[in-house]
XYZ file of N, CA and C in Angstrom:
444
model
N 0.825 -1.193 0.000
C 0.000 0.000 0.000
C 0.862 1.246 0.000
N 1.965 1.215 0.724
C 2.837 2.388 0.746
C 3.397 2.666 -0.626
N 3.732 1.610 -1.384
C 4.259 1.797 -2.731
C 3.255 2.473 -3.631
N 1.993 2.068 -3.493
C 0.954 2.676 -4.314
C 0.771 4.143 -3.960
N 0.819 4.422 -2.663
C 0.657 5.806 -2.231
C 1.796 6.676 -2.723
N 3.018 6.150 -2.644
C 4.153 6.955 -3.093
C 4.128 7.135 -4.596
N 3.654 6.107 -5.333
C 3.571 6.273 -6.786
C 2.518 7.310 -7.135
N 1.434 7.356 -6.368
C 0.408 8.359 -6.616
C 0.954 9.750 -6.404
N 1.670 9.917 -5.328
C 2.177 11.245 -5.009
C 3.237 11.679 -6.008
N 4.097 10.759 -6.441
C 5.116 11.162 -7.411
C 4.482 11.439 -8.765
N 3.447 10.684 -9.127
C 2.770 10.925 -10.403
C 2.057 12.269 -10.383
N 1.477 12.614 -9.237
C 0.737 13.871 -9.195
C 1.665 15.073 -9.226
N 2.916 14.912 -8.790
C 3.825 16.053 -8.813
C 4.266 16.391 -10.224
N 4.113 15.471 -11.171
C 4.499 15.763 -12.550
C 3.434 16.594 -13.269
N 2.293 16.765 -12.644
C 1.234 17.565 -13.242
C 1.478 19.033 -12.948
N 1.093 19.887 -13.896
C 1.261 21.316 -13.641
C 0.082 21.844 -12.827
N 0.191 23.086 -12.377
C -0.827 23.661 -11.495
C -2.200 23.732 -12.153
N -2.251 23.979 -13.466
C -3.540 24.024 -14.153
C -4.257 22.682 -14.058
N -3.505 21.585 -14.214
C -4.107 20.260 -14.127
C -4.704 20.015 -12.750
N -4.032 20.501 -11.722
C -4.478 20.254 -10.361
C -5.694 21.097 -9.983
N -5.993 22.126 -10.742
C -7.140 22.986 -10.435
C -8.437 22.443 -11.035
N -8.331 21.559 -11.994
C -9.512 21.061 -12.680
C -9.927 19.704 -12.120
N -11.222 19.553 -11.975
C -11.749 18.269 -11.532
C -11.476 17.231 -12.616
N -11.052 16.037 -12.238
C -10.797 15.013 -13.250
C -12.079 14.485 -13.885
N -13.207 14.736 -13.239
C -14.496 14.290 -13.764
C -15.477 15.456 -13.734
N -16.512 15.362 -14.561
C -17.545 16.397 -14.550
C -18.387 16.236 -13.287
N -18.826 17.367 -12.757
C -19.724 17.328 -11.607
C -21.055 16.737 -12.058
N -21.617 15.859 -11.247
C -22.903 15.254 -11.587
C -24.048 16.236 -11.336
N -23.849 17.106 -10.373
C -24.820 18.173 -10.093
C -24.038 19.468 -9.948
N -24.692 20.566 -10.205
C -24.038 21.865 -10.089
C -23.658 22.172 -8.647
N -22.720 23.088 -8.461
C -22.244 23.390 -7.113
C -23.299 24.018 -6.198
N -24.382 24.499 -6.786
C -25.445 25.085 -5.966
C -26.689 24.201 -5.912
N -26.617 23.023 -6.516
C -27.769 22.114 -6.581
C -27.716 21.068 -5.474
N -27.711 21.491 -4.252
C -27.715 20.560 -3.127
C -28.702 21.076 -2.076
N -29.137 20.173 -1.207
C -30.090 20.513 -0.141
C -29.704 19.749 1.110
N -29.904 20.240 2.272
C -30.389 21.583 2.576
C -29.312 22.621 2.298
N -29.749 23.802 1.996
C -28.827 24.880 1.646
C -28.019 25.327 2.859
N -26.768 25.688 2.588
C -25.903 26.291 3.603
C -25.598 27.693 3.105
N -25.798 28.676 3.981
C -25.565 30.065 3.592
C -24.290 30.570 4.238
N -23.531 31.319 3.470
C -22.266 31.849 3.980
C -22.492 33.211 4.624
N -21.418 33.829 5.046
C -21.487 35.135 5.708
C -22.024 36.222 4.778
N -21.936 35.989 3.470
C -22.448 36.946 2.468
C -23.964 36.843 2.316
N -24.578 35.909 3.033
C -26.015 35.643 2.954
C -26.411 35.047 1.605
N -25.453 34.400 0.934
C -25.726 33.703 -0.323
C -25.543 32.212 -0.085
N -26.164 31.421 -0.934
C -25.993 29.977 -0.820
C -24.546 29.632 -1.146
N -23.917 28.890 -0.261
C -22.529 28.478 -0.478
C -22.488 27.350 -1.504
N -21.372 27.237 -2.193
C -21.205 26.210 -3.227
C -20.633 24.933 -2.620
N -21.058 23.803 -3.157
C -20.551 22.500 -2.738
C -19.564 22.023 -3.796
N -18.293 21.957 -3.443
C -17.227 21.583 -4.364
C -16.642 20.237 -3.968
N -15.805 19.691 -4.838
C -15.100 18.439 -4.552
C -13.612 18.727 -4.561
N -12.942 18.338 -3.498
C -11.492 18.508 -3.420
C -10.813 17.376 -4.184
N -9.745 17.707 -4.920
C -8.947 16.678 -5.595
C -7.489 16.767 -5.171
N -7.252 17.332 -3.983
C -5.890 17.397 -3.449
C -5.453 16.006 -2.999
N -4.154 15.818 -2.816
C -3.653 14.536 -2.317
C -4.165 14.244 -0.910
N -4.374 15.270 -0.115
C -4.820 15.073 1.264
C -6.309 14.760 1.375
N -7.111 15.232 0.426
C -8.567 15.075 0.515
C -9.207 14.740 -0.827
N -8.749 13.721 -1.527
C -9.318 13.434 -2.851
C -10.777 12.979 -2.751
N -11.623 13.598 -3.561
C -13.023 13.208 -3.611
C -13.849 13.685 -2.429
N -13.250 14.418 -1.533
C -13.967 14.893 -0.346
C -14.667 16.210 -0.677
N -15.952 16.277 -0.337
C -16.728 17.468 -0.666
C -16.614 18.516 0.443
N -16.658 19.777 0.004
C -16.584 20.881 0.958
C -17.465 22.026 0.498
N -17.835 22.856 1.450
C -18.677 24.017 1.176
C -17.798 25.252 1.252
N -17.964 26.117 0.247
C -17.162 27.338 0.187
C -18.024 28.442 -0.409
N -17.751 29.663 0.010
C -18.460 30.813 -0.553
C -18.282 30.794 -2.071
N -19.392 30.900 -2.796
C -19.344 30.839 -4.256
C -18.539 31.990 -4.842
N -18.527 33.123 -4.160
C -17.820 34.313 -4.648
C -16.485 34.526 -3.940
N -15.931 33.505 -3.323
C -14.723 33.645 -2.498
C -13.542 34.241 -3.258
N -13.421 33.964 -4.546
C -12.264 34.453 -5.298
C -12.404 35.918 -5.711
N -13.606 36.442 -5.644
C -13.782 37.841 -6.055
C -14.085 38.722 -4.846
N -15.332 38.736 -4.439
C -15.707 39.639 -3.346
C -16.417 38.920 -2.209
N -16.303 37.620 -2.175
C -17.023 36.841 -1.178
C -16.313 36.760 0.160
N -16.830 35.900 1.002
C -16.275 35.732 2.344
C -15.323 34.535 2.389
N -14.848 34.219 3.579
C -13.843 33.169 3.733
C -14.431 31.835 4.202
N -15.750 31.646 4.042
C -16.365 30.397 4.483
C -15.750 29.210 3.748
N -15.330 28.212 4.501
C -14.864 26.934 3.944
C -15.008 25.913 5.052
N -15.841 24.902 4.805
C -15.992 23.822 5.779
C -16.238 22.514 5.044
N -15.792 21.444 5.655
C -15.949 20.127 5.039
C -17.404 19.691 5.151
N -17.915 19.131 4.072
C -19.301 18.674 4.007
C -19.427 17.267 4.578
N -18.335 16.519 4.528
C -18.326 15.143 5.029
C -16.949 14.825 5.598
N -16.854 13.699 6.279
C -15.597 13.303 6.908
C -14.572 12.773 5.915
N -13.404 12.443 6.456
C -12.301 11.915 5.642
C -12.633 10.517 5.122
N -12.006 10.168 4.002
C -12.137 8.820 3.453
C -11.186 7.874 4.168
N -11.497 6.606 4.096
C -10.599 5.559 4.564
C -9.276 5.688 3.794
N -8.113 5.445 4.421
C -6.827 5.597 3.721
C -6.729 4.786 2.425
N -7.301 3.576 2.392
C -7.269 2.779 1.164
C -8.061 3.474 0.061
N -9.253 3.957 0.390
C -10.092 4.651 -0.593
C -9.403 5.934 -1.046
N -8.770 6.629 -0.123
C -8.061 7.866 -0.458
C -6.950 7.585 -1.471
N -6.157 6.538 -1.229
C -5.080 6.172 -2.160
C -5.653 5.767 -3.514
N -6.736 5.017 -3.494
C -7.385 4.598 -4.729
C -7.884 5.809 -5.519
N -8.503 6.766 -4.843
C -8.990 7.974 -5.516
C -7.844 8.783 -6.118
N -6.718 8.866 -5.410
C -5.554 9.588 -5.939
C -5.056 8.902 -7.207
N -4.953 7.568 -7.167
C -4.489 6.830 -8.347
C -5.437 7.022 -9.526
N -6.735 6.943 -9.269
C -7.717 7.123 -10.344
C -7.699 8.553 -10.874
N -7.605 9.534 -9.979
C -7.515 10.937 -10.395
C -6.314 11.150 -11.302
N -5.158 10.627 -10.877
C -3.940 10.805 -11.670
C -4.044 10.104 -13.022
N -4.695 8.929 -13.043
C -4.872 8.212 -14.309
C -5.753 9.021 -15.259
N -6.821 9.611 -14.746
C -7.705 10.431 -15.581
C -6.954 11.644 -16.100
N -6.218 12.332 -15.224
C -5.458 13.506 -15.667
C -4.436 13.119 -16.731
N -3.778 11.972 -16.551
C -2.781 11.517 -17.531
C -3.456 11.236 -18.877
N -4.596 10.556 -18.851
C -5.312 10.256 -20.093
C -5.793 11.529 -20.788
N -6.226 12.516 -20.012
C -6.655 13.783 -20.614
C -5.482 14.488 -21.288
N -4.307 14.437 -20.644
C -3.120 15.041 -21.263
C -2.764 14.303 -22.553
N -2.788 12.957 -22.505
C -2.474 12.167 -23.696
C -3.472 12.460 -24.812
N -4.750 12.591 -24.461
C -5.775 12.901 -25.459
C -5.492 14.249 -26.112
N -5.098 15.239 -25.314
C -4.792 16.567 -25.857
C -3.607 16.502 -26.809
N -2.588 15.718 -26.460
C -1.414 15.569 -27.332
C -1.821 14.892 -28.638
N -2.600 13.823 -28.541
C -3.042 13.094 -29.740
C -3.911 13.993 -30.619
N -4.788 14.776 -29.995
C -5.646 15.689 -30.761
C -4.803 16.727 -31.494
N -3.790 17.270 -30.811
C -2.901 18.251 -31.442
C -2.143 17.599 -32.591
N -1.621 16.388 -32.375
C -0.888 15.690 -33.433
C -1.806 15.382 -34.616
N -3.041 15.010 -34.333
C -4.004 14.738 -35.396
C -4.252 15.998 -36.224
N -4.472 17.126 -35.544
C -4.710 18.387 -36.255
C -3.504 18.778 -37.098
N -2.296 18.554 -36.570
C -1.084 18.836 -37.343
C -1.006 17.920 -38.563
N -1.386 16.652 -38.394
C -1.363 15.710 -39.516
C -2.375 16.114 -40.585
N -3.554 16.565 -40.169
C -4.574 17.020 -41.122
C -4.046 18.213 -41.912
N -3.400 19.163 -41.219
C -2.811 20.317 -41.911
C -1.744 19.870 -42.900
N -0.918 18.907 -42.492
C 0.140 18.413 -43.369
C -0.457 17.741 -44.605
N -1.518 16.962 -44.404
C -2.188 16.302 -45.530
C -2.755 17.348 -46.488
N -3.387 18.382 -45.936
C -3.943 19.438 -46.788
C -2.841 20.138 -47.575
N -1.699 20.394 -46.922
C -0.562 21.003 -47.624
C -0.061 20.085 -48.735
N 0.065 18.793 -48.427
C 0.547 17.838 -49.429
C -0.439 17.699 -50.587
N -1.733 17.725 -50.277
C -2.732 17.658 -51.350
C -2.617 18.876 -52.258
N -2.346 20.036 -51.668
C -2.127 21.243 -52.470
C -0.894 21.107 -53.342
N 0.176 20.542 -52.789
C 1.398 20.327 -53.569
C 1.154 19.332 -54.699
N 0.373 18.288 -54.419
C 0.051 17.299 -55.458
C -0.717 17.968 -56.592
N -1.698 18.805 -56.245
C -2.472 19.510 -57.274
C -1.558 20.404 -58.107
N -0.625 21.113 -57.453
C 0.325 21.965 -58.178
C 1.199 21.133 -59.111
N 1.673 19.988 -58.624
C 2.534 19.124 -59.447
C 1.764 18.532 -60.627
N 0.494 18.196 -60.414
C -0.322 17.682 -61.517
C -0.492 18.752 -62.595
N -0.714 20.000 -62.160
C -0.813 21.099 -63.130
C 0.498 21.256 -63.886
N 1.605 21.198 -63.176
C 2.925 21.324 -63.809
C 3.158 20.173 -64.788
N 2.770 18.951 -64.401
C 2.911 17.802 -65.305
C 2.065 17.981 -66.559
N 0.844 18.473 -66.391
C -0.022 18.696 -67.552
C 0.600 19.734 -68.477
N 1.178 20.787 -67.896
C 1.834 21.821 -68.697
C 3.038 21.233 -69.430
N 3.827 20.419 -68.734
C 4.993 19.795 -69.369
C 4.577 18.796 -70.449
N 3.467 18.093 -70.217
C 2.966 17.167 -71.236
C 2.607 17.921 -72.513
N 2.075 19.140 -72.370
C 1.777 19.957 -73.552
C 3.058 20.273 -74.310
N 4.101 20.664 -73.572
C 5.381 20.947 -74.224
C 5.931 19.702 -74.901
N 5.771 18.554 -74.257
C 6.265 17.301 -74.846
C 5.537 17.023 -76.158
N 4.237 17.258 -76.162
C 3.473 17.067 -77.392
C 3.908 18.032 -78.480
N 4.158 19.266 -78.111
C 4.625 20.258 -79.081
C 6.006 19.880 -79.594
N 6.873 19.381 -78.709
C 8.230 18.983 -79.107
C 8.163 17.842 -80.123
N 7.327 16.843 -79.839
C 7.181 15.720 -80.767
C 6.634 16.207 -82.108
N 5.704 17.133 -82.065
C 5.127 17.669 -83.292
C 6.192 18.385 -84.112
N 7.006 19.228 -83.429
C 8.047 19.977 -84.122
C 9.130 19.047 -84.662
N 9.484 18.028 -83.907
C 10.518 17.092 -84.361
C 10.009 16.234 -85.516
N 8.717 16.026 -85.556
C 8.146 15.211 -86.618
C 8.072 15.927 -87.942
N 8.160 17.240 -87.970
C 8.066 18.002 -89.207
C 9.308 17.983 -89.978
């Protein structure tokens, strides 16, 4: 189990900060679609988010929806900690999803580059066909002139 945990932590450190800010999965419900409502110091309904940190993977928490702009500092855990085995499993699954998303982005970029290259080559082929047709005309004229 320790080996799995250490592999999770080392794999997650290779991710950049942008990767760590995004949930590896889509939220099944919106951050304000929960009941009963919890209101923050701003008197607005607080948002229910999911943590994907190494310390609290998959653990839900309540935070002021406007905390990054003009909101308050409300932040409290919605539920308790996960069992250590489940926590390690969630970290491994999170890292696997993030890795697959990165690989998908690379493959998509490579595919788009290949499509551009094919389009360029098709343009070159069309140009060469035109040049061949023009040269074939000269060849016909040459044969005609030599035949006279």
